[in-house]
């Protein structure tokens, strides 16, 4: 499903300089991480998501893979008691999907001809926020306190879909509460208080999925290390998680998650109060029973968010540039990006 939506060479000398900078671990190993929201500043993120789905019933087997890439700009328009008011605009979208028997999806917002297809049933769920704006309020640790404008954008898109079945499926999987949960997954990764290197904290999120039940996601985050990149202390946080569903039987659908494996990494600029990257890999194996039918389904999902621009934050270039930042973090040791097939 679409989600609240996830790189350049270095000369040898520059790479060595970044790698050496990464080996200098910050002296302060106990940190309190908080987002900073200076009014008038803006952040730009590239978002990439890939979802591979395989479903098998008694009669047939089907698979699909969809990759989406989007660019978002977050403009800080207000700040109160540490919470930030952010205007979020999606400035670019690319979609490449193989839906098996249903065909292919290809869309690139940089192509004028593709932009004229933005209201097509298969394209609209991925591109309906293109060049549109909603407002988000995030707490100092990334809790989603308010969302304004998203529901209106969603309803505008749904009202234009011709296929009623598609419309209702999209309504069930893209409503504001599910969107809020996706945003929480990206932003609410910081502990409520100071932590030492090696400390862990747990976040549990539950949301109702219409016709299925209550999905609960539990994540455990660990502060692996704090290192310096061009003088900025950067926290590297690892993540592991689990997921389960309850309550589906009462709605005529029995869904059981028989296998759930989640891992990821978060990189955060401590002094600047900026999320630099968040990456997650999720593997789910599910069994669905409804109306006398049985379907076994697997989902292999990866999502990545990278900071690519920061105006008004005073971050050094080695922290803002995604390629240099990745090299520095990887050279610093500890867990790398989630990768590889399950």
Short mmCIF file of C-alpha atoms in Angstrom, two decimals:
data_model
loop_
_atom_site.label_atom_id
_atom_site.label_comp_id
_atom_site.label_asym_id
_atom_site.label_seq_id
_atom_site.Cartn_x
_atom_site.Cartn_y
_atom_site.Cartn_z
CA UNK A 1 0.00 0.00 0.00
CA UNK A 2 1.25 3.57 -0.42
CA UNK A 3 2.63 4.99 2.75
CA UNK A 4 3.15 8.14 4.16
CA UNK A 5 6.12 8.36 1.68
CA UNK A 6 12.02 6.72 0.60
CA UNK A 7 22.40 8.72 -3.49
CA UNK A 8 27.18 10.06 -5.52
CA UNK A 9 30.82 9.36 -5.73
CA UNK A 10 33.73 10.71 -3.64
CA UNK A 11 37.35 11.25 -4.52
CA UNK A 12 39.79 9.06 -2.59
CA UNK A 13 41.11 11.94 -0.52
CA UNK A 14 37.64 13.14 0.44
CA UNK A 15 36.55 9.63 1.33
CA UNK A 16 39.59 9.12 3.58
CA UNK A 17 38.83 12.41 5.32
CA UNK A 18 35.25 11.38 6.04
CA UNK A 19 36.30 7.93 7.20
CA UNK A 20 38.87 9.39 9.59
CA UNK A 21 36.31 11.83 10.96
CA UNK A 22 33.96 8.93 11.61
CA UNK A 23 36.47 7.17 13.85
CA UNK A 24 36.38 10.01 16.36
CA UNK A 25 33.68 8.91 18.81
CA UNK A 26 32.01 11.77 20.61
CA UNK A 27 33.06 12.17 24.24
CA UNK A 28 29.51 12.53 25.54
CA UNK A 29 28.21 8.98 25.47
CA UNK A 30 25.06 9.87 27.38
CA UNK A 31 22.70 11.90 25.23
CA UNK A 32 19.22 13.36 25.24
CA UNK A 33 17.85 13.44 21.71
CA UNK A 34 15.19 15.97 20.73
CA UNK A 35 13.97 17.32 17.41
CA UNK A 36 14.65 20.98 16.72
CA UNK A 37 12.14 23.06 14.73
CA UNK A 38 13.54 26.54 13.94
CA UNK A 39 10.77 28.55 12.28
CA UNK A 40 11.62 29.35 8.66
CA UNK A 41 13.93 26.34 8.25
CA UNK A 42 13.22 23.50 5.82
CA UNK A 43 14.25 19.89 5.41
CA UNK A 44 14.23 17.78 2.24
CA UNK A 45 13.99 13.99 2.31
CA UNK A 46 14.10 11.29 -0.33
CA UNK A 47 11.83 8.35 0.48
CA UNK A 48 12.06 4.90 -1.11
CA UNK A 49 9.78 1.94 -0.47
CA UNK A 50 9.67 -1.49 -2.07
CA UNK A 51 6.93 -4.01 -1.33
CA UNK A 52 7.15 -7.59 -2.61
CA UNK A 53 3.96 -9.61 -2.07
CA UNK A 54 3.30 -13.27 -2.78
CA UNK A 55 -0.11 -14.85 -2.18
CA UNK A 56 -1.09 -18.49 -2.57
CA UNK A 57 -4.58 -19.97 -2.39
CA UNK A 58 -5.92 -23.42 -3.30
CA UNK A 59 -6.55 -22.25 -6.86
CA UNK A 60 -3.78 -19.87 -7.78
CA UNK A 61 -0.56 -18.09 -6.88
CA UNK A 62 -0.02 -14.39 -7.44
CA UNK A 63 2.82 -11.99 -6.80
CA UNK A 64 3.55 -8.30 -7.15
CA UNK A 65 6.41 -5.91 -6.53
CA UNK A 66 5.99 -2.15 -6.29
CA UNK A 67 8.76 0.41 -5.83
CA UNK A 68 7.99 4.04 -5.02
CA UNK A 69 10.45 6.92 -4.72
CA UNK A 70 9.32 10.33 -3.52
CA UNK A 71 10.88 13.64 -2.51
CA UNK A 72 9.32 15.64 0.30
CA UNK A 73 9.99 19.13 1.60
CA UNK A 74 9.17 19.96 5.21
CA UNK A 75 8.84 23.69 5.95
CA UNK A 76 8.86 24.65 9.64
CA UNK A 77 6.04 27.18 9.98
CA UNK A 78 5.64 27.16 13.76
CA UNK A 79 7.12 25.94 17.04
CA UNK A 80 5.63 25.81 20.52
CA UNK A 81 7.03 24.12 23.61
CA UNK A 82 9.36 22.04 21.47
CA UNK A 83 6.67 20.80 19.08
CA UNK A 84 7.05 21.70 15.43
CA UNK A 85 4.37 22.71 12.93
CA UNK A 86 5.46 21.44 9.51
CA UNK A 87 3.99 22.04 6.07
CA UNK A 88 4.76 18.87 4.08
CA UNK A 89 4.86 18.98 0.27
CA UNK A 90 5.64 16.06 -2.04
CA UNK A 91 7.61 17.50 -4.94
CA UNK A 92 8.42 14.35 -6.95
CA UNK A 93 7.10 10.79 -7.29
CA UNK A 94 8.27 7.75 -9.25
CA UNK A 95 6.47 4.41 -9.30
CA UNK A 96 7.49 1.13 -10.91
CA UNK A 97 5.27 -1.84 -10.23
CA UNK A 98 4.68 -5.33 -11.59
CA UNK A 99 1.20 -6.48 -10.57
CA UNK A 100 1.34 -9.82 -12.35
CA UNK A 101 -1.90 -10.50 -14.21
CA UNK A 102 -3.10 -6.94 -13.45
CA UNK A 103 -0.25 -5.48 -15.51
CA UNK A 104 2.45 -2.90 -14.80
CA UNK A 105 2.50 0.54 -13.23
CA UNK A 106 5.01 3.10 -14.37
CA UNK A 107 4.87 6.77 -13.43
CA UNK A 108 7.45 9.54 -13.22
CA UNK A 109 6.31 13.01 -12.20
CA UNK A 110 9.23 14.58 -14.06
CA UNK A 111 7.59 13.39 -17.31
CA UNK A 112 4.90 15.77 -18.60
CA UNK A 113 2.94 12.94 -20.25
CA UNK A 114 2.88 10.98 -17.00
CA UNK A 115 1.56 13.97 -15.09
CA UNK A 116 -1.54 13.89 -17.27
CA UNK A 117 -2.18 10.33 -15.98
CA UNK A 118 -2.18 11.30 -12.32
CA UNK A 119 -5.93 10.59 -11.89
CA UNK A 120 -5.83 7.05 -13.33
CA UNK A 121 -7.05 4.40 -10.88
CA UNK A 122 -3.69 2.62 -10.66
CA UNK A 123 -1.63 5.82 -10.42
CA UNK A 124 -3.74 8.04 -8.18
CA UNK A 125 -3.13 6.15 -4.88
CA UNK A 126 0.61 6.75 -5.27
CA UNK A 127 0.59 10.28 -6.66
CA UNK A 128 -2.42 12.02 -5.10
CA UNK A 129 -0.21 14.06 -2.75
CA UNK A 130 2.06 15.26 -5.57
CA UNK A 131 2.46 19.06 -5.32
CA UNK A 132 -0.14 19.03 -2.52
CA UNK A 133 0.38 20.08 1.08
CA UNK A 134 -0.73 18.85 4.48
CA UNK A 135 0.34 20.11 7.91
CA UNK A 136 1.95 17.93 10.55
CA UNK A 137 2.65 18.64 14.21
CA UNK A 138 5.45 16.61 15.77
CA UNK A 139 6.45 16.57 19.44
CA UNK A 140 10.09 16.96 20.55
CA UNK A 141 10.51 13.16 20.35
CA UNK A 142 8.52 12.72 17.12
CA UNK A 143 5.04 11.83 18.34
CA UNK A 144 2.43 12.77 15.76
CA UNK A 145 0.21 15.23 17.61
CA UNK A 146 -1.92 16.45 14.70
CA UNK A 147 -2.43 16.05 10.96
CA UNK A 148 -4.35 18.69 8.99
CA UNK A 149 -5.31 18.39 5.33
CA UNK A 150 -4.46 14.77 4.61
CA UNK A 151 -8.03 13.46 4.86
CA UNK A 152 -9.25 16.09 2.40
CA UNK A 153 -6.56 15.10 -0.12
CA UNK A 154 -7.43 11.43 0.31
CA UNK A 155 -11.16 11.99 -0.20
CA UNK A 156 -10.48 14.09 -3.29
CA UNK A 157 -8.45 11.23 -4.76
CA UNK A 158 -10.95 8.51 -3.80
CA UNK A 159 -13.88 10.39 -5.29
CA UNK A 160 -12.13 10.32 -8.67
CA UNK A 161 -11.60 6.55 -8.78
CA UNK A 162 -13.92 4.73 -11.17
CA UNK A 163 -13.58 1.24 -9.69
CA UNK A 164 -15.64 0.98 -6.50
CA UNK A 165 -13.73 -2.06 -5.22
CA UNK A 166 -10.42 -0.23 -5.61
CA UNK A 167 -11.91 2.84 -3.95
CA UNK A 168 -13.08 0.94 -0.88
CA UNK A 169 -9.81 -0.99 -0.59
CA UNK A 170 -7.86 2.26 -0.71
CA UNK A 171 -10.16 3.87 1.84
CA UNK A 172 -9.57 0.96 4.24
CA UNK A 173 -5.79 0.93 3.91
CA UNK A 174 -5.01 4.64 3.54
CA UNK A 175 -7.24 6.38 6.09
CA UNK A 176 -5.79 9.00 8.41
CA UNK A 177 -5.22 6.64 11.35
CA UNK A 178 -3.15 4.25 9.25
CA UNK A 179 -1.30 7.21 7.75
CA UNK A 180 -0.64 8.49 11.28
CA UNK A 181 0.79 5.10 12.22
CA UNK A 182 3.13 5.18 9.24
CA UNK A 183 4.34 8.65 10.22
CA UNK A 184 4.85 7.54 13.82
CA UNK A 185 6.95 4.65 12.55
CA UNK A 186 9.22 7.11 10.75
CA UNK A 187 9.45 9.91 13.29
CA UNK A 188 8.71 8.60 16.79
CA UNK A 189 11.98 6.75 17.28
CA UNK A 190 13.53 8.86 20.06
CA UNK A 191 13.42 7.97 23.78
CA UNK A 192 11.65 10.23 26.26
CA UNK A 193 14.74 11.20 28.24
CA UNK A 194 18.48 10.76 28.26
CA UNK A 195 20.10 7.44 27.37
CA UNK A 196 23.59 5.97 27.47
CA UNK A 197 25.26 4.04 24.69
CA UNK A 198 23.93 0.49 24.91
CA UNK A 199 20.57 1.52 26.39
CA UNK A 200 17.35 0.31 24.75
CA UNK A 201 13.77 1.60 24.69
CA UNK A 202 10.54 0.14 23.34
CA UNK A 203 7.71 1.68 21.30
CA UNK A 204 4.38 -0.11 20.81
CA UNK A 205 1.85 1.15 18.28
CA UNK A 206 -1.60 -0.27 17.54
CA UNK A 207 -4.05 0.69 14.83
CA UNK A 208 -7.37 -0.65 13.64
CA UNK A 209 -7.51 -1.97 10.08
CA UNK A 210 -11.09 -2.14 8.86
CA UNK A 211 -12.30 -5.67 8.22
CA UNK A 212 -9.08 -7.23 9.54
CA UNK A 213 -8.56 -6.32 13.19
CA UNK A 214 -6.03 -4.47 15.31
CA UNK A 215 -2.46 -4.48 14.08
CA UNK A 216 0.17 -4.05 16.79
CA UNK A 217 3.77 -3.22 16.01
CA UNK A 218 6.40 -3.34 18.75
CA UNK A 219 9.85 -1.90 18.12
CA UNK A 220 12.95 -2.08 20.32
CA UNK A 221 15.56 0.62 19.69
CA UNK A 222 19.15 0.56 20.97
CA UNK A 223 21.64 3.44 21.01
CA UNK A 224 24.62 1.70 19.40
CA UNK A 225 27.05 4.60 19.43
CA UNK A 226 27.57 8.35 19.15
CA UNK A 227 30.17 9.49 16.63
CA UNK A 228 31.41 12.75 15.13
CA UNK A 229 30.86 13.59 11.47
CA UNK A 230 32.44 16.92 10.53
CA UNK A 231 32.11 18.02 14.16
CA UNK A 232 28.42 17.09 14.53
CA UNK A 233 27.64 14.38 17.11
CA UNK A 234 25.55 11.73 15.37
CA UNK A 235 23.62 8.97 17.13
CA UNK A 236 23.37 5.58 15.43
CA UNK A 237 20.35 3.60 16.63
CA UNK A 238 19.53 -0.01 15.72
CA UNK A 239 15.98 -1.33 15.67
CA UNK A 240 14.29 -4.72 15.83
CA UNK A 241 10.60 -5.47 16.04
CA UNK A 242 7.61 -7.79 15.98
CA UNK A 243 4.03 -7.51 14.71
CA UNK A 244 0.73 -9.27 15.37
CA UNK A 245 -2.99 -8.92 14.64
CA UNK A 246 -5.91 -9.48 17.01
CA UNK A 247 -9.69 -9.22 16.80
CA UNK A 248 -10.14 -10.17 13.15
CA UNK A 249 -12.39 -13.17 13.83
CA UNK A 250 -15.22 -10.92 15.00
CA UNK A 251 -15.31 -9.30 11.57
CA UNK A 252 -15.50 -12.53 9.61
CA UNK A 253 -11.81 -12.42 8.74
CA UNK A 254 -9.24 -14.51 10.55
CA UNK A 255 -5.72 -13.21 9.97
CA UNK A 256 -2.73 -14.69 11.71
CA UNK A 257 0.83 -13.38 11.37
CA UNK A 258 2.87 -16.56 11.66
CA UNK A 259 6.27 -14.96 11.14
CA UNK A 260 7.36 -11.35 11.63
CA UNK A 261 10.92 -10.07 11.40
CA UNK A 262 11.72 -6.37 11.48
CA UNK A 263 15.12 -4.70 11.64
CA UNK A 264 16.47 -1.29 10.80
CA UNK A 265 18.68 1.65 11.62
CA UNK A 266 18.11 5.30 12.52
CA UNK A 267 20.77 8.02 12.27
CA UNK A 268 20.12 11.27 14.16
CA UNK A 269 22.07 14.55 14.43
CA UNK A 270 22.12 15.16 18.20
CA UNK A 271 23.00 18.87 18.48
CA UNK A 272 21.05 19.95 15.38
CA UNK A 273 18.01 17.84 16.31
CA UNK A 274 17.53 16.41 12.81
CA UNK A 275 16.60 12.95 11.57
CA UNK A 276 19.32 12.08 9.04
CA UNK A 277 18.05 8.69 7.90
CA UNK A 278 15.70 5.89 8.87
CA UNK A 279 15.80 2.47 7.23
CA UNK A 280 13.66 -0.56 7.93
CA UNK A 281 13.22 -4.06 6.53
CA UNK A 282 10.02 -5.96 7.37
CA UNK A 283 9.17 -9.56 6.54
CA UNK A 284 5.68 -10.89 7.33
CA UNK A 285 4.17 -14.30 6.69
CA UNK A 286 0.40 -14.33 7.11
CA UNK A 287 -2.50 -16.77 6.89
CA UNK A 288 -5.92 -15.36 5.99
CA UNK A 289 -9.23 -17.22 6.30
CA UNK A 290 -12.46 -15.60 5.14
CA UNK A 291 -15.66 -16.92 3.58
CA UNK A 292 -14.36 -20.48 3.50
CA UNK A 293 -11.23 -19.44 1.60
CA UNK A 294 -7.62 -19.73 2.75
CA UNK A 295 -4.76 -17.58 1.52
CA UNK A 296 -1.10 -17.77 2.58
CA UNK A 297 0.68 -14.50 1.98
CA UNK A 298 4.19 -13.14 2.45
CA UNK A 299 5.25 -9.50 2.35
CA UNK A 300 8.87 -8.41 2.11
CA UNK A 301 9.04 -4.65 2.56
CA UNK A 302 11.91 -2.20 2.73
CA UNK A 303 11.69 1.52 3.37
CA UNK A 304 14.36 4.21 3.50
CA UNK A 305 14.29 7.92 4.29
CA UNK A 306 17.39 10.06 3.67
CA UNK A 307 17.96 13.71 4.43
CA UNK A 308 19.18 15.43 1.25
CA UNK A 309 18.85 19.09 2.20
CA UNK A 310 18.63 21.22 5.35
CA UNK A 311 18.18 24.99 5.21
CA UNK A 312 18.36 26.92 8.46
CA UNK A 313 19.96 24.18 10.56
CA UNK A 314 23.67 24.93 10.11
CA UNK A 315 24.58 21.31 9.47
CA UNK A 316 28.05 20.62 8.04
CA UNK A 317 28.16 19.39 4.45
CA UNK A 318 29.40 15.92 5.44
CA UNK A 319 26.19 15.39 7.42
CA UNK A 320 23.79 16.69 4.77
CA UNK A 321 25.29 14.85 1.78
CA UNK A 322 23.75 11.33 1.83
CA UNK A 323 26.72 9.58 0.21
CA UNK A 324 29.33 11.11 2.54
CA UNK A 325 27.10 10.55 5.55
CA UNK A 326 26.53 6.88 4.71
CA UNK A 327 30.26 6.31 4.23
CA UNK A 328 31.04 7.93 7.56
CA UNK A 329 28.39 5.99 9.47
CA UNK A 330 29.37 2.66 7.88
CA UNK A 331 33.05 3.34 8.56
CA UNK A 332 32.20 3.96 12.21
CA UNK A 333 31.33 0.28 12.75
CA UNK A 334 28.22 -1.30 14.21
CA UNK A 335 25.19 -2.60 12.35
CA UNK A 336 24.84 -1.72 8.69
CA UNK A 337 21.74 -1.29 6.61
CA UNK A 338 19.20 -4.09 6.53
CA UNK A 339 19.72 -5.97 3.29
CA UNK A 340 19.29 -9.26 1.50
CA UNK A 341 16.37 -11.55 0.86
CA UNK A 342 14.73 -13.37 3.74
#
